[in-house]
Coordinates of C-alpha atoms and ligand atoms in Angstrom, one line a residue:
X1 CA 15.0 56.5 96.8
X2 CA 16.5 54.8 100.2
X3 CA 14.8 56.6 103.3
X4 CA 17.5 58.4 105.4
X5 CA 19.2 56.5 108.4
X6 CA 17.8 59.0 110.9
X7 CA 19.6 57.5 113.6
X8 CA 23.2 57.3 112.2
X9 CA 22.9 61.0 111.0
X10 CA 22.0 62.2 114.8
X11 CA 24.7 60.2 115.8
X12 CA 27.2 63.0 113.2
X13 CA 26.7 65.9 115.2
X14 CA 27.4 65.8 118.1
X15 CA 25.6 69.0 120.4
X16 CA 22.6 67.4 119.4
X17 CA 23.9 64.5 122.3
X18 CA 23.9 67.8 124.4
X19 CA 21.5 67.0 127.6
X20 CA 19.3 70.3 129.0
X21 CA 17.1 69.8 132.6
X22 CA 18.0 65.6 131.5
X23 CA 16.0 65.9 128.2
X24 CA 17.3 64.8 125.2
X25 CA 17.4 68.2 122.6
X26 CA 14.5 68.2 120.3
X27 CA 16.3 70.2 118.5
X28 CA 13.8 72.2 115.3
X29 CA 14.9 75.3 115.0
X30 CA 17.1 74.6 111.6
X31 CA 15.8 77.5 109.7
X32 CA 17.6 80.3 111.8
X33 CA 21.0 77.8 112.3
X34 CA 21.4 74.2 110.7
X35 CA 24.0 72.4 113.2
X36 CA 27.1 71.0 112.6
X37 CA 28.8 67.2 111.7
X38 CA 31.4 66.0 112.8
X39 CA 33.1 66.7 109.8
X40 CA 32.4 69.6 109.5
X41 CA 34.9 70.2 112.8
X42 CA 37.1 68.5 111.6
X43 CA 37.6 70.1 108.0
X44 CA 38.1 73.7 110.5
X45 CA 40.3 71.8 112.8
X46 CA 42.6 70.2 110.8
X47 CA 43.1 73.4 108.5
X48 CA 43.7 75.7 111.4
X49 CA 45.8 72.6 112.5
X50 CA 47.7 72.3 109.8
X51 CA 47.2 74.7 107.2
X52 CA 46.6 78.1 108.4
X53 CA 47.8 81.0 106.2
X54 CA 46.2 84.4 104.9
X55 CA 45.6 83.9 102.1
X56 CA 46.3 85.5 98.2
X57 CA 49.7 87.9 98.9
X58 CA 52.2 84.2 100.9
X59 CA 54.8 82.8 98.3
X60 CA 55.4 80.3 100.9
X61 CA 54.3 76.6 101.1
X62 CA 52.0 76.6 104.1
X63 CA 49.7 80.4 102.7
X64 CA 49.6 78.0 99.5
X65 CA 48.5 75.2 101.0
X66 CA 45.0 77.6 102.7
X67 CA 44.9 79.6 99.1
X68 CA 44.4 75.9 97.2
X69 CA 41.9 75.0 100.1
X70 CA 39.8 78.4 99.5
X71 CA 39.8 77.9 96.0
X72 CA 38.8 74.6 96.5
X73 CA 36.2 75.6 98.5
X74 CA 34.9 78.3 95.9
X75 CA 35.0 75.2 93.4
X76 CA 32.6 73.3 95.7
X77 CA 30.5 75.5 95.7
X78 CA 30.0 76.5 92.4
X79 CA 29.5 73.2 91.6
X80 CA 26.7 72.1 94.2
X81 CA 24.4 75.4 92.6
X82 CA 25.7 74.5 88.9
X83 CA 27.6 77.5 88.0
X84 CA 29.0 77.5 84.9
X85 CA 32.0 79.1 85.4
X86 CA 32.4 78.8 89.4
X87 CA 35.9 80.0 90.2
X88 CA 34.9 83.4 88.8
X89 CA 31.0 83.5 89.8
X90 CA 30.3 82.6 93.4
X91 CA 31.7 85.9 95.7
X92 CA 32.2 84.6 99.4
X93 CA 30.5 86.8 102.0
X94 CA 29.4 87.3 105.8
X95 CA 26.4 85.7 104.7
X96 CA 23.1 86.4 102.7
X97 CA 22.5 89.5 104.1
X98 CA 26.0 90.0 103.3
X99 CA 25.5 89.4 100.1
X100 CA 21.4 90.8 99.2
X101 CA 23.5 94.2 99.9
X102 CA 26.1 93.6 97.0
X103 CA 23.3 93.3 94.8
X104 CA 21.0 96.5 96.0
X105 CA 23.4 98.5 97.1
X106 CA 26.9 97.6 94.2
X107 CA 24.4 96.9 91.3
X108 CA 21.5 97.7 92.0
X109 CA 23.2 101.5 93.0
X110 CA 25.4 101.3 89.8
X111 CA 22.3 100.4 87.0
X112 CA 19.0 101.3 88.5
X113 CA 17.8 105.6 87.9
X114 CA 15.0 107.1 89.4
X115 CA 11.5 105.7 88.5
X116 CA 13.5 102.1 88.3
X117 CA 10.5 99.4 89.3
X118 CA 11.8 96.9 91.6
X119 CA 9.5 93.6 92.3
X120 CA 9.2 92.2 95.9
X121 CA 7.6 89.7 97.4
X122 CA 4.7 89.1 100.8
X123 CA 7.4 86.7 102.0
X124 CA 10.5 88.4 102.0
X125 CA 12.4 87.6 104.8
X126 CA 14.0 91.6 105.8
X127 CA 17.0 90.6 103.9
X128 CA 15.6 90.6 100.7
X129 CA 13.8 93.6 101.6
X130 CA 15.9 96.2 104.0
X131 CA 18.6 97.0 101.5
X132 CA 15.7 97.4 98.6
X133 CA 14.2 99.8 101.3
X134 CA 17.8 101.6 101.2
X135 CA 18.0 102.2 97.9
X136 CA 13.8 103.2 97.1
X137 CA 14.3 105.7 99.7
X138 CA 18.0 107.3 97.6
X139 CA 17.1 106.1 94.0
X140 CA 13.2 107.0 94.5
X141 CA 12.8 103.6 92.9
X142 CA 9.3 102.6 92.6
X143 CA 8.4 99.1 95.6
X144 CA 6.0 96.8 93.6
X145 CA 4.8 93.9 95.1
X146 CA 3.4 90.2 94.6
X147 CA 1.6 89.4 97.6
X148 CA 0.2 85.7 99.1
X149 CA -3.4 84.2 98.5
X150 CA -5.6 83.2 101.0
X151 CA -3.4 79.7 100.5
X152 CA -0.6 81.3 101.4
X153 CA 0.6 80.9 97.9
X154 CA 2.0 84.0 96.3
X155 CA -0.5 85.7 94.2
X156 CA 0.2 85.5 90.8
X157 CA -3.0 86.9 88.7
X158 CA -1.6 90.1 88.1
X159 CA 1.8 89.2 87.8
X160 CA 2.2 90.6 84.0
X161 CA 1.2 93.8 85.0
X162 CA 3.0 93.7 88.2
X163 CA 6.5 92.4 86.1
X164 CA 5.0 95.3 83.9
X165 CA 8.8 97.6 83.2
X166 CA 10.3 95.9 85.6
X167 CA 14.5 96.0 86.0
X168 CA 14.5 93.6 89.6
X169 CA 12.6 90.4 90.8
X170 CA 14.1 90.7 94.4
X171 CA 12.1 87.3 95.6
X172 CA 12.8 84.6 97.8
X173 CA 12.3 81.3 97.1
X174 CA 11.0 79.7 100.3
X175 CA 9.7 81.3 103.2
X176 CA 11.7 81.3 106.5
X177 CA 8.2 82.3 108.4
X178 CA 5.7 79.6 106.0
X179 CA 7.4 77.2 104.4
X180 CA 5.6 78.4 100.9
X181 CA 7.6 78.2 97.5
X182 CA 7.3 80.4 94.6
X183 CA 7.6 79.1 91.5
X184 CA 10.8 80.4 91.2
X185 CA 11.9 79.1 87.1
X186 CA 7.9 80.0 86.3
X187 CA 8.1 83.9 87.7
X188 CA 11.9 84.6 86.8
X189 CA 10.8 83.1 83.0
X190 CA 8.2 86.2 83.3
X191 CA 11.1 88.1 85.4
X192 CA 13.2 87.7 82.0
X193 CA 10.4 88.6 79.5
X194 CA 9.4 91.7 81.1
X195 CA 13.0 92.9 81.0
X196 CA 13.7 92.0 84.5
X197 CA 17.0 90.1 86.5
X198 CA 16.3 88.3 89.1
X199 CA 17.8 88.1 92.9
X200 CA 17.2 85.1 94.8
X201 CA 16.9 84.8 98.5
X202 CA 17.5 81.1 98.4
X203 CA 18.9 81.2 102.5
X204 CA 16.1 78.8 103.0
X205 CA 15.9 76.5 100.0
X206 CA 19.7 76.0 99.0
X207 CA 20.2 74.0 102.4
X208 CA 16.7 71.9 101.7
X209 CA 17.0 70.6 98.5
X210 CA 18.7 70.3 94.8
X211 CA 19.5 74.0 93.1
X212 CA 20.7 74.6 89.6
X213 CA 21.1 78.5 89.6
X214 CA 20.3 77.5 85.7
X215 CA 16.8 75.8 86.1
X216 CA 16.2 78.3 89.2
X217 CA 16.3 80.9 86.3
X218 CA 18.3 83.1 89.1
X219 CA 20.7 85.9 88.0
X220 CA 22.1 86.1 91.7
X221 CA 21.6 83.8 94.7
X222 CA 22.5 84.4 97.9
X223 CA 22.8 82.1 100.6
X224 CA 23.9 80.8 104.1
X225 CA 26.6 78.8 105.6
X226 CA 25.1 78.1 108.7
X227 CA 21.7 77.1 107.6
X228 CA 23.0 74.8 105.7
X229 CA 25.7 72.7 108.7
X230 CA 28.0 75.2 107.7
X231 CA 29.9 77.9 110.1
X232 CA 28.7 80.9 110.6
X233 CA 30.0 83.9 109.6
X234 CA 30.2 82.8 105.5
X235 CA 27.5 83.3 103.3
X236 CA 27.3 83.0 98.4
X237 CA 26.7 85.0 96.7
X238 CA 26.6 83.5 93.3
X239 CA 26.2 85.8 90.1
X240 CA 26.3 85.4 86.6
X241 CA 29.9 86.0 85.5
X242 CA 29.0 89.2 83.2
X243 CA 26.4 91.1 85.7
X244 CA 29.3 90.3 88.6
X245 CA 31.9 92.0 85.9
X246 CA 29.2 95.0 85.4
X247 CA 29.2 95.5 89.1
X248 CA 31.5 97.7 90.9
X249 CA 33.3 96.8 94.4
X250 CA 30.8 96.9 96.9
X251 CA 34.0 97.1 100.1
X252 CA 37.2 98.6 99.4
X253 CA 40.4 97.8 101.0
X254 CA 43.4 94.5 100.1
X255 CA 42.6 92.4 98.0
X256 CA 40.3 93.4 95.8
X257 CA 42.2 95.8 93.8
X258 CA 44.4 95.4 90.2
X259 CA 46.7 98.9 91.1
X260 CA 45.3 102.1 93.8
X261 CA 47.3 105.0 93.0
X262 CA 47.2 108.6 95.2
X263 CA 44.0 109.7 92.6
X264 CA 41.7 106.5 92.4
X265 CA 42.3 103.1 92.3
X266 CA 41.4 100.1 89.9
X267 CA 39.2 96.8 90.8
X268 CA 40.1 93.2 90.2
X269 CA 37.9 91.1 88.5
X270 CA 34.7 89.0 90.6
X271 CA 35.0 87.7 92.9
X272 CA 38.0 88.9 94.4
X273 CA 37.3 93.0 93.2
X274 CA 33.6 91.8 96.2
X275 CA 36.2 90.2 98.3
X276 CA 38.2 93.3 100.2
X277 CA 40.1 92.4 103.0
X278 CA 40.8 88.4 104.8
X279 CA 37.8 86.3 103.9
X280 CA 36.3 83.4 106.3
X281 CA 39.2 81.2 105.2
X282 CA 38.2 78.7 107.6
X283 CA 34.5 79.3 107.3
X284 CA 35.1 78.8 103.6
X285 CA 37.3 75.2 104.5
X286 CA 33.7 74.4 106.8
X287 CA 31.2 75.0 104.2
X288 CA 33.1 72.8 101.3
X289 CA 32.9 70.2 103.7
X290 CA 29.0 70.4 105.2
X291 CA 28.8 70.3 100.9
X292 CA 30.3 67.4 100.3
X293 CA 28.4 65.8 103.6
X294 CA 25.1 67.0 102.4
X295 CA 25.9 66.1 99.4
X296 CA 27.1 62.6 100.7
X297 CA 23.6 61.9 102.4
X298 CA 21.9 63.0 98.7
X299 CA 20.0 66.5 98.9
X300 CA 17.4 64.6 96.6
X301 CA 17.6 61.9 100.2
X302 CA 16.8 65.0 102.0
X303 CA 14.3 66.8 100.4
X304 CA 11.8 63.9 100.1
X305 CA 12.6 63.4 103.8
X306 CA 11.9 66.6 105.2
X307 CA 8.4 66.3 102.5
X308 CA 7.4 63.0 104.5
X309 CA 8.9 64.7 108.3
X310 CA 6.4 67.7 107.3
X311 CA 4.0 65.7 106.3
X312 CA 3.9 63.6 109.3
X313 CA 3.4 66.4 111.1
X314 CA 1.2 68.8 109.6
X315 CA -1.7 65.5 110.0
X316 CA -0.6 64.6 113.8
X317 CA 0.0 67.9 115.5
X318 CA -3.7 68.9 113.2
X319 CA -5.2 65.6 114.7
X320 CA -3.4 66.1 117.5
X321 CA -5.0 69.5 119.0
X322 CA -7.7 70.3 116.2
X323 CA -8.7 74.0 116.0
X324 CA -6.5 75.2 119.0
X325 CA -3.9 75.0 117.0
X326 CA -3.5 77.2 113.8
X327 CA -0.5 76.6 111.9
X328 CA 0.1 78.9 109.6
X329 CA 1.8 78.3 105.8
X330 CA 0.5 75.7 102.4
X331 CA -1.8 72.8 103.3
X332 CA 0.2 70.9 100.9
X333 CA 3.5 69.3 101.8
X334 CA 5.3 68.9 98.7
X335 CA 3.9 72.7 98.3
X336 CA 6.4 74.0 100.4
X337 CA 9.3 73.0 103.1
X338 CA 10.0 72.0 106.5
X339 CA 9.2 75.3 108.3
X340 CA 5.8 75.5 111.0
X341 CA 5.0 78.6 112.1
X342 CA 2.6 77.7 114.9
X343 CA 0.1 79.8 116.8
X344 CA -1.4 78.4 120.0
X345 CA -4.9 79.3 121.4
X346 CA -4.4 82.3 122.1
X347 CA -1.2 81.8 124.4
X348 CA 2.0 84.1 123.5
X349 CA 4.5 82.6 121.4
X350 CA 7.7 83.4 123.3
X351 CA 5.7 81.7 126.7
X352 CA 5.3 78.8 123.9
X353 CA 9.1 78.0 122.9
X354 CA 9.5 78.5 126.8
X355 CA 7.3 76.3 128.2
X356 CA 8.1 74.0 125.3
X357 CA 12.4 75.1 126.3
X358 CA 11.5 72.9 129.8
X359 CA 11.3 70.4 127.6
X360 CA 14.2 70.1 125.3
X361 CA 12.3 71.6 122.3
X362 CA 13.8 74.8 120.6
X363 CA 11.7 76.7 118.9
X364 CA 12.4 79.9 117.7
X365 CA 9.4 83.1 118.1
X366 CA 8.9 86.3 117.3
X367 CA 8.5 87.9 113.7
X368 CA 11.4 85.8 112.2
X369 CA 12.8 89.1 110.9
X370 CA 9.7 89.3 108.5
X371 CA 7.0 92.1 109.2
X372 CA 5.3 92.7 106.6
X373 CA 4.9 89.7 105.8
X374 CA 4.0 89.2 110.1
X375 CA 1.0 92.2 109.5
X376 CA -0.5 90.6 106.7
X377 CA -1.0 87.8 108.3
X378 CA -2.5 89.9 111.3
X379 CA -0.8 88.2 113.8
X380 CA 2.7 89.7 115.6
X381 CA 4.7 86.6 116.2
X382 CA 3.8 82.8 115.7
X383 CA 6.2 80.1 117.1
X384 CA 8.2 78.6 114.6
X385 CA 9.4 74.5 114.1
X386 CA 11.2 73.3 112.0
X387 CA 12.8 70.5 110.6
X388 CA 16.2 69.3 108.5
X389 CA 18.1 66.2 108.3
X390 CA 18.3 65.3 111.8
X391 CA 15.0 65.1 113.2
X392 CA 12.8 62.7 112.9
X393 CA 8.4 61.5 114.1
X394 CA 10.2 61.1 117.4
X395 CA 11.0 65.2 117.5
X396 CA 8.0 65.8 116.2
X397 CA 6.2 63.6 118.9
X398 CA 8.0 65.6 121.8
X399 CA 6.8 68.6 119.9
X400 CA 3.2 67.7 120.1
X401 CA 3.6 66.1 123.9
X402 CA 5.5 69.7 124.5
X403 CA 2.5 71.7 123.1
X404 CA 0.1 69.0 125.2
X405 CA 1.8 70.0 128.5
X406 CA 1.6 74.4 127.3
X407 CA -2.0 73.4 126.4
X408 CA -2.7 72.3 130.6
X409 CA -0.2 74.5 131.7
X410 CA -2.1 77.5 130.7
X411 CA -5.3 75.4 130.7
Ligands
PMP1 N1 16.5 84.6 103.8 C1 15.9 83.6 104.9 C2 15.0 83.5 103.9 C3 17.1 84.0 105.8 O1 15.6 83.1 106.5 C4 17.4 84.5 106.7 C5 17.6 84.0 107.5 N2 16.9 83.8 109.3 C6 17.5 84.9 105.6 C7 17.4 85.2 104.2 C8 19.2 85.9 106.4 O2 20.6 85.0 106.3 P1 21.4 84.9 107.2 O3 21.5 86.2 108.9 O4 22.2 84.2 107.6 O5 22.0 86.9 106.8

């Protein structure tokens, strides 16, 4: 596939033209939240200017317009991830976190019993960990862990043992700290053989490469709009139709019932059952526009671009800083996503991020909501640079130059 025209792509993102202290913006924090191209901004503006009304309850033409756009967005999302039945299987949530909580709190609370086993991994973001810890406490579940090895990959040597008798495998398809991409399809097959459902945290994977829920082997898949050039305030939970049908409501309120009486209620069918209250309508429209934008460029080309850029960055940074710079994560660029967790000499990650900011370079410092993983790495925080379709070699050079100036500043 042809390489991306990153200069042209950068022009699609108005914020990338902002200047800070006279310097161009070098945005290396897309793993936290991506920026927005014009078509996404326009789609939301267009919705508010021409189509806004509440969905589901309106009989007038304007409300029908809003309804159509909202339901069309659901289909766009469903097709994007290869959902067999998009109209029934795509639930709009607030973010990936809410989707994962929905699985644990609604499906899990109904179907898991004391002593049941949930398998999680050391790579998990708190979003795919705390909901299971909460349920484990409430339901006396047993949590089992898949750990990482010296190469920052999941250690699968005890897989059969760990999965034995498990009901759930909750796994991130890409670590937001290390970039590790576990072999989810292979693990899903093993989990299914053991009788476990597979809950995939796709927050980092779905924005960056083609994903098909069937070939991934997922039973549930959660992700966020804002990490894929879409708006904040919207996420997606995809679930197999029969699983969603067997899941009770998560939140109660308007829009999720068939009937309500003084002594009870009848929940609606999925996905409406899980969308209590006024949903994020403009955000759904924006998310659909983001998907169309990414598809217009091609997810396979975006993935190839990120792999090339990550390989370049790994090599360039090692070459320039040698042992002064530790990059946590797999060495092989093809086995990892475009996330570089950095430790530079003994400079505290927060100090490092602040110095990089002086050069207009945006990186995130902290525990990245992955405290068990931080403990395993033996650090309290890292400085994380992450790439997306609008980053290029110049951005890597800007990062390297800023690191070098941090080096001289801290002596
Ligand atoms: N999982 C992973 C791997 C993430 O990186 C993030 C975002 N940092 C989340 C889940 C949660 O996403 P959100 O905050 O949008 O719910």
